[in-house]
mmCIF file of C-alpha atoms in Angstrom:
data_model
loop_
_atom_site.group_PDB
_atom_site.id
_atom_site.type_symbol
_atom_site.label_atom_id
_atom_site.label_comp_id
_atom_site.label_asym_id
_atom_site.label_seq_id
_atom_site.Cartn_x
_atom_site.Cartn_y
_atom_site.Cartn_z
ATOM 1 C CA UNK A 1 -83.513 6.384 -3.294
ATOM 2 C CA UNK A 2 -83.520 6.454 0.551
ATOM 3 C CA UNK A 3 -80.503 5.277 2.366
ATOM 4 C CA UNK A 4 -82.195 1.543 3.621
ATOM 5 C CA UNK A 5 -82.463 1.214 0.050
ATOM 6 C CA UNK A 6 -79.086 2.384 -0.843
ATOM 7 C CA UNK A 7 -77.888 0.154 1.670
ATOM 8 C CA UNK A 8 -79.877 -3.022 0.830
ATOM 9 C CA UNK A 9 -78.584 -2.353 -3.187
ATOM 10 C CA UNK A 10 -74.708 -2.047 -2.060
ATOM 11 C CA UNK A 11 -75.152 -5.604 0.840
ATOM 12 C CA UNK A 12 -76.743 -7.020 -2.408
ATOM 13 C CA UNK A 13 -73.678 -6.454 -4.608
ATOM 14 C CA UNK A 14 -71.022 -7.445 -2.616
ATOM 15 C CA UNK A 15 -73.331 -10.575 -1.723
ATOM 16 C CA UNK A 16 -72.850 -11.165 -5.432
ATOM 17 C CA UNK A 17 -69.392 -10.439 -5.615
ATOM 18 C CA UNK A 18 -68.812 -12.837 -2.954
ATOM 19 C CA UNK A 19 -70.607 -15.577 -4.757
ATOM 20 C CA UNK A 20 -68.720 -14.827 -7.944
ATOM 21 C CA UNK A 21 -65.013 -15.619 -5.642
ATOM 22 C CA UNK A 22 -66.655 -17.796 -4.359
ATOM 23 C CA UNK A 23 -67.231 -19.920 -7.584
ATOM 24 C CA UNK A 24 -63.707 -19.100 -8.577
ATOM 25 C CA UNK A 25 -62.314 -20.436 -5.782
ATOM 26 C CA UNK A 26 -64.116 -23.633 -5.237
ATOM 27 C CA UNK A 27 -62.907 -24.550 -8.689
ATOM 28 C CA UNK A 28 -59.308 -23.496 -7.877
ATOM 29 C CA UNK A 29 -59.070 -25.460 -4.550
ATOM 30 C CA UNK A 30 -60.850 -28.158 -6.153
ATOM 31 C CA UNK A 31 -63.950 -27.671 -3.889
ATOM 32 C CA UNK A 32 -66.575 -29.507 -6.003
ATOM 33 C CA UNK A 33 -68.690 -30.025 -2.538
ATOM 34 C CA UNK A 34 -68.131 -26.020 -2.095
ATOM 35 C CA UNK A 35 -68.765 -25.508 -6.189
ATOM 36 C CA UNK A 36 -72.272 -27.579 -5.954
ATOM 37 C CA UNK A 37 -73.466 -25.374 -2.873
ATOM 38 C CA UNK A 38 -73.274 -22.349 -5.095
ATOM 39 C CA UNK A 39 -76.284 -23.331 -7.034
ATOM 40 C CA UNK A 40 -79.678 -23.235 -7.155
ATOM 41 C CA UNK A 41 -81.188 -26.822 -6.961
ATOM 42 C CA UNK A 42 -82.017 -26.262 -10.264
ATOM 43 C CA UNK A 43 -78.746 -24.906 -11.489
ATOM 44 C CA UNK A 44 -76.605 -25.983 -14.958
ATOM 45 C CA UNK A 45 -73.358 -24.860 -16.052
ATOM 46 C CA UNK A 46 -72.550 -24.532 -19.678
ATOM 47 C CA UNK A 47 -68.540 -25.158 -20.325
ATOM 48 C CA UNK A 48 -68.911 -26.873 -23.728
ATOM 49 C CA UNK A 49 -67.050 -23.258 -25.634
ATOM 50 C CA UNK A 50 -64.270 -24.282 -23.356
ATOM 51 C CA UNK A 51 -64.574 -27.906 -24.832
ATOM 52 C CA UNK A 52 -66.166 -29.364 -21.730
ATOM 53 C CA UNK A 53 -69.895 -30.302 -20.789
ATOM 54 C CA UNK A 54 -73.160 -28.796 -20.314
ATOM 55 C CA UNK A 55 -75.986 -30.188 -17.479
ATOM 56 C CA UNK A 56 -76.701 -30.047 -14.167
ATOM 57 C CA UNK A 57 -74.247 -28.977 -11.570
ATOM 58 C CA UNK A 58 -74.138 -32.438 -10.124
ATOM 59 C CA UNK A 59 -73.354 -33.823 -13.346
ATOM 60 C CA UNK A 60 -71.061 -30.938 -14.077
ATOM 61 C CA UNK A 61 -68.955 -30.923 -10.665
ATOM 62 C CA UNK A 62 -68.238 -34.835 -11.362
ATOM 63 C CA UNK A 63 -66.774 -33.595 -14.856
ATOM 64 C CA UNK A 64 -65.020 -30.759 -13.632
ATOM 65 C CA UNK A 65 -63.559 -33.022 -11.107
ATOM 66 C CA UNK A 66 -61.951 -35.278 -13.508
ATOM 67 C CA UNK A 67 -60.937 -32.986 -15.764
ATOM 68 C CA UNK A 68 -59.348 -30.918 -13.771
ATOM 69 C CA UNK A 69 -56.983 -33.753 -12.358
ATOM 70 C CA UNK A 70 -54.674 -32.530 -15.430
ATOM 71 C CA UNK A 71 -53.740 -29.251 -13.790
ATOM 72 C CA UNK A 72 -51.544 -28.842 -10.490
ATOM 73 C CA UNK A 73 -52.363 -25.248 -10.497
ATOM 74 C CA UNK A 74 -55.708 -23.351 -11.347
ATOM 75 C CA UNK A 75 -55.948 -19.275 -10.284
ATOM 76 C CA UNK A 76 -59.432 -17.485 -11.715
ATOM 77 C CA UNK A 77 -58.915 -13.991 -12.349
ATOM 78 C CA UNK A 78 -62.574 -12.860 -12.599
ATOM 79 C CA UNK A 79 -62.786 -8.937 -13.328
ATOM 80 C CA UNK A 80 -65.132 -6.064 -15.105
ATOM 81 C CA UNK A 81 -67.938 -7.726 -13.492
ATOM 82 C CA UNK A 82 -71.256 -6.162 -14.511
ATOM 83 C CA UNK A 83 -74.252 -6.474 -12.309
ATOM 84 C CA UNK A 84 -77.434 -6.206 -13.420
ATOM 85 C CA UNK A 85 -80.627 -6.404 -10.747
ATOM 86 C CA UNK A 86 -84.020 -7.582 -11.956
ATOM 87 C CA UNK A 87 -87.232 -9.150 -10.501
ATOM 88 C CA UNK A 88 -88.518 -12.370 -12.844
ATOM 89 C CA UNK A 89 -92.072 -12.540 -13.829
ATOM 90 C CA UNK A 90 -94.062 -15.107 -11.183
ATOM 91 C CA UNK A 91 -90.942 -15.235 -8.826
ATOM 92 C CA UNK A 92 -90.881 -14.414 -5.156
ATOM 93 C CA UNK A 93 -87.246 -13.794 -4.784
ATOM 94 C CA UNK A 94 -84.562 -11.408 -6.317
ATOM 95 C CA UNK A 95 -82.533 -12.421 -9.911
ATOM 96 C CA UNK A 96 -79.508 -10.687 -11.039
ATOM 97 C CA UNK A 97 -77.280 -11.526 -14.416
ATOM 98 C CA UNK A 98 -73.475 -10.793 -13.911
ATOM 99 C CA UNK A 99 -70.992 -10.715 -16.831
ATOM 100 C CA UNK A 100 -67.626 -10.847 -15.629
ATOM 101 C CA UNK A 101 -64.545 -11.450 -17.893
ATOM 102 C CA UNK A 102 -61.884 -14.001 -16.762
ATOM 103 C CA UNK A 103 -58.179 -14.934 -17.048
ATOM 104 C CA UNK A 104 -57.360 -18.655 -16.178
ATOM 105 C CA UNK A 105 -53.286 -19.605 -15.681
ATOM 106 C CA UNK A 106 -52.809 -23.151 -15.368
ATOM 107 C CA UNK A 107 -49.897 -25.669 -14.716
ATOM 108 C CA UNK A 108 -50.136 -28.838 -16.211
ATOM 109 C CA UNK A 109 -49.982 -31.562 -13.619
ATOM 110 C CA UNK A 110 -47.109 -33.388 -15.272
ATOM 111 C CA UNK A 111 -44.563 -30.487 -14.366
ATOM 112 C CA UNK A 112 -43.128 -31.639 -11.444
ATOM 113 C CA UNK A 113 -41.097 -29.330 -9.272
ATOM 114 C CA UNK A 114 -40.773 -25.809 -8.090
ATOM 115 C CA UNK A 115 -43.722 -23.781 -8.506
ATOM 116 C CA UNK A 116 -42.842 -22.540 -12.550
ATOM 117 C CA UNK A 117 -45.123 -20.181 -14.527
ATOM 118 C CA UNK A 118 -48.247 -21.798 -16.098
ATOM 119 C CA UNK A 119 -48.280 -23.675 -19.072
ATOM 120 C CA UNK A 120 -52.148 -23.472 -20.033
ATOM 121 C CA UNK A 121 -53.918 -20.083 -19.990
ATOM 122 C CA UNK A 122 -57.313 -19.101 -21.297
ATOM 123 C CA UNK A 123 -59.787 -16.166 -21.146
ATOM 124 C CA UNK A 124 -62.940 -15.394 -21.516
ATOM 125 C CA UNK A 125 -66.331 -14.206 -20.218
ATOM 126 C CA UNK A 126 -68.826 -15.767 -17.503
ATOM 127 C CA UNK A 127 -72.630 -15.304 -17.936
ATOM 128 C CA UNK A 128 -74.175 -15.977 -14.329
ATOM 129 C CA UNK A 129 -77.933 -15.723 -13.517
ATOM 130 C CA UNK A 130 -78.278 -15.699 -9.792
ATOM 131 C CA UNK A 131 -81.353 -15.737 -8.095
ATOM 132 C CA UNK A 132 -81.859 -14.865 -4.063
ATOM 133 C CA UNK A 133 -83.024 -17.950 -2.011
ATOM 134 C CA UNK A 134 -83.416 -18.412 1.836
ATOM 135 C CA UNK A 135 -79.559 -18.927 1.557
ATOM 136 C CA UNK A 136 -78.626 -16.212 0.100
ATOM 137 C CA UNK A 137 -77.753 -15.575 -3.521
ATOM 138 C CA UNK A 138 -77.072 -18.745 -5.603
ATOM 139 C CA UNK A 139 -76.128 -19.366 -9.439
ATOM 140 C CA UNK A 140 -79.020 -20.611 -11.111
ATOM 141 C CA UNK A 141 -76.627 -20.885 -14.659
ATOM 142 C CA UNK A 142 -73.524 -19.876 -15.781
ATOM 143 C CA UNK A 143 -71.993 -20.106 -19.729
ATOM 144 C CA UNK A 144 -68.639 -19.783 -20.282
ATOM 145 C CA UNK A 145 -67.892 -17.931 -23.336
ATOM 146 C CA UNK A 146 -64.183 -18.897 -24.070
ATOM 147 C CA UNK A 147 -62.481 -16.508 -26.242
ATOM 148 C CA UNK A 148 -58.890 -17.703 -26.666
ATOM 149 C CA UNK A 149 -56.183 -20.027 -25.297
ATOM 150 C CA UNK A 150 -52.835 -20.654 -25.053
ATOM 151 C CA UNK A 151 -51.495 -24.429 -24.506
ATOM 152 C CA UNK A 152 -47.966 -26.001 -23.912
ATOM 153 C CA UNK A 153 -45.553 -24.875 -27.341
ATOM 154 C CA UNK A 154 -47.773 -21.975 -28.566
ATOM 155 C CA UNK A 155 -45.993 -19.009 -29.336
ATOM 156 C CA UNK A 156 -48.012 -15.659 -28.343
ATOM 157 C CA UNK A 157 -51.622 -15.314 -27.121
ATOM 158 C CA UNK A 158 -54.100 -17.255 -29.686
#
């Protein structure tokens, strides 16, 4: 590999990193304008292992909207991301998959007060395609493979 190529690989990944916080945080802050500007035109989100919705981003922002009323507090820990580069068949610009596990703490919006330790807390793993557009890189889809949960009056981690 020559350096310009070295180079363009490493400004690629941490243009994908940054769309990965990116996504976190626009569903932390409660960005859904910010969320929907992550996507392709194109793009769908699957939540439904996480008992949500899968569809569109439009349609999906409005339900993440809503639902996400019920918590007071949302912090994404997205980490072991795994890149993966590729070129699709017929398409001009860039695609890369990322797998990236996640952590999700999350107050109930009920508990009033001081800032207290979440209630709510899942994990899991992401599954993002992204494709590069004249914007930069974008999610075309992401499924979110929920692997456990702990709600208000669990004991332990399942």
């Amino acid at each position: 590999m020559t350096q310009r190529v070295e180079l363009a690989a490493v400004m690629d990944r941490l243009a994908v990193d940054g769309l990965i916080t990116d996504y976190a945080v626009a569903v932390d802050d409660g960005d859904w304008e910010a969320y929907r500007e992550l996507f392709t035109p194109d793009g769908r989100a699957d939540y439904r292992s996480a008992g949500g919705i899968e569809g569109e981003v439009g349609k999906v922002a409005a339900w993440l909207e809503e639902s996400m009323r019920l918590f007071s507090m949302r912090q994404h820990l997205i980490v072991n991301r795994r890149v993966r580069f590729g070129v699709l068949d017929q398409d001009r610009g860039d695609f890369a998959r990322v797998q990236a596990d996640y952590v999700n703490p999350m107050r109930l919006a009920a508990d009033e007060g001081p800032a207290t330790a979440p209630d709510f807390v899942c994990g899991g793993r992401y599954a993002f395609e992204l494709l590069r557009t004249e914007d930069g890189w974008r999610v075309r889809e992401v499924v979110v493979r929920e692997k456990w949960r702990r709600q208000p009056g669990q004991v332990g981690s399942g």
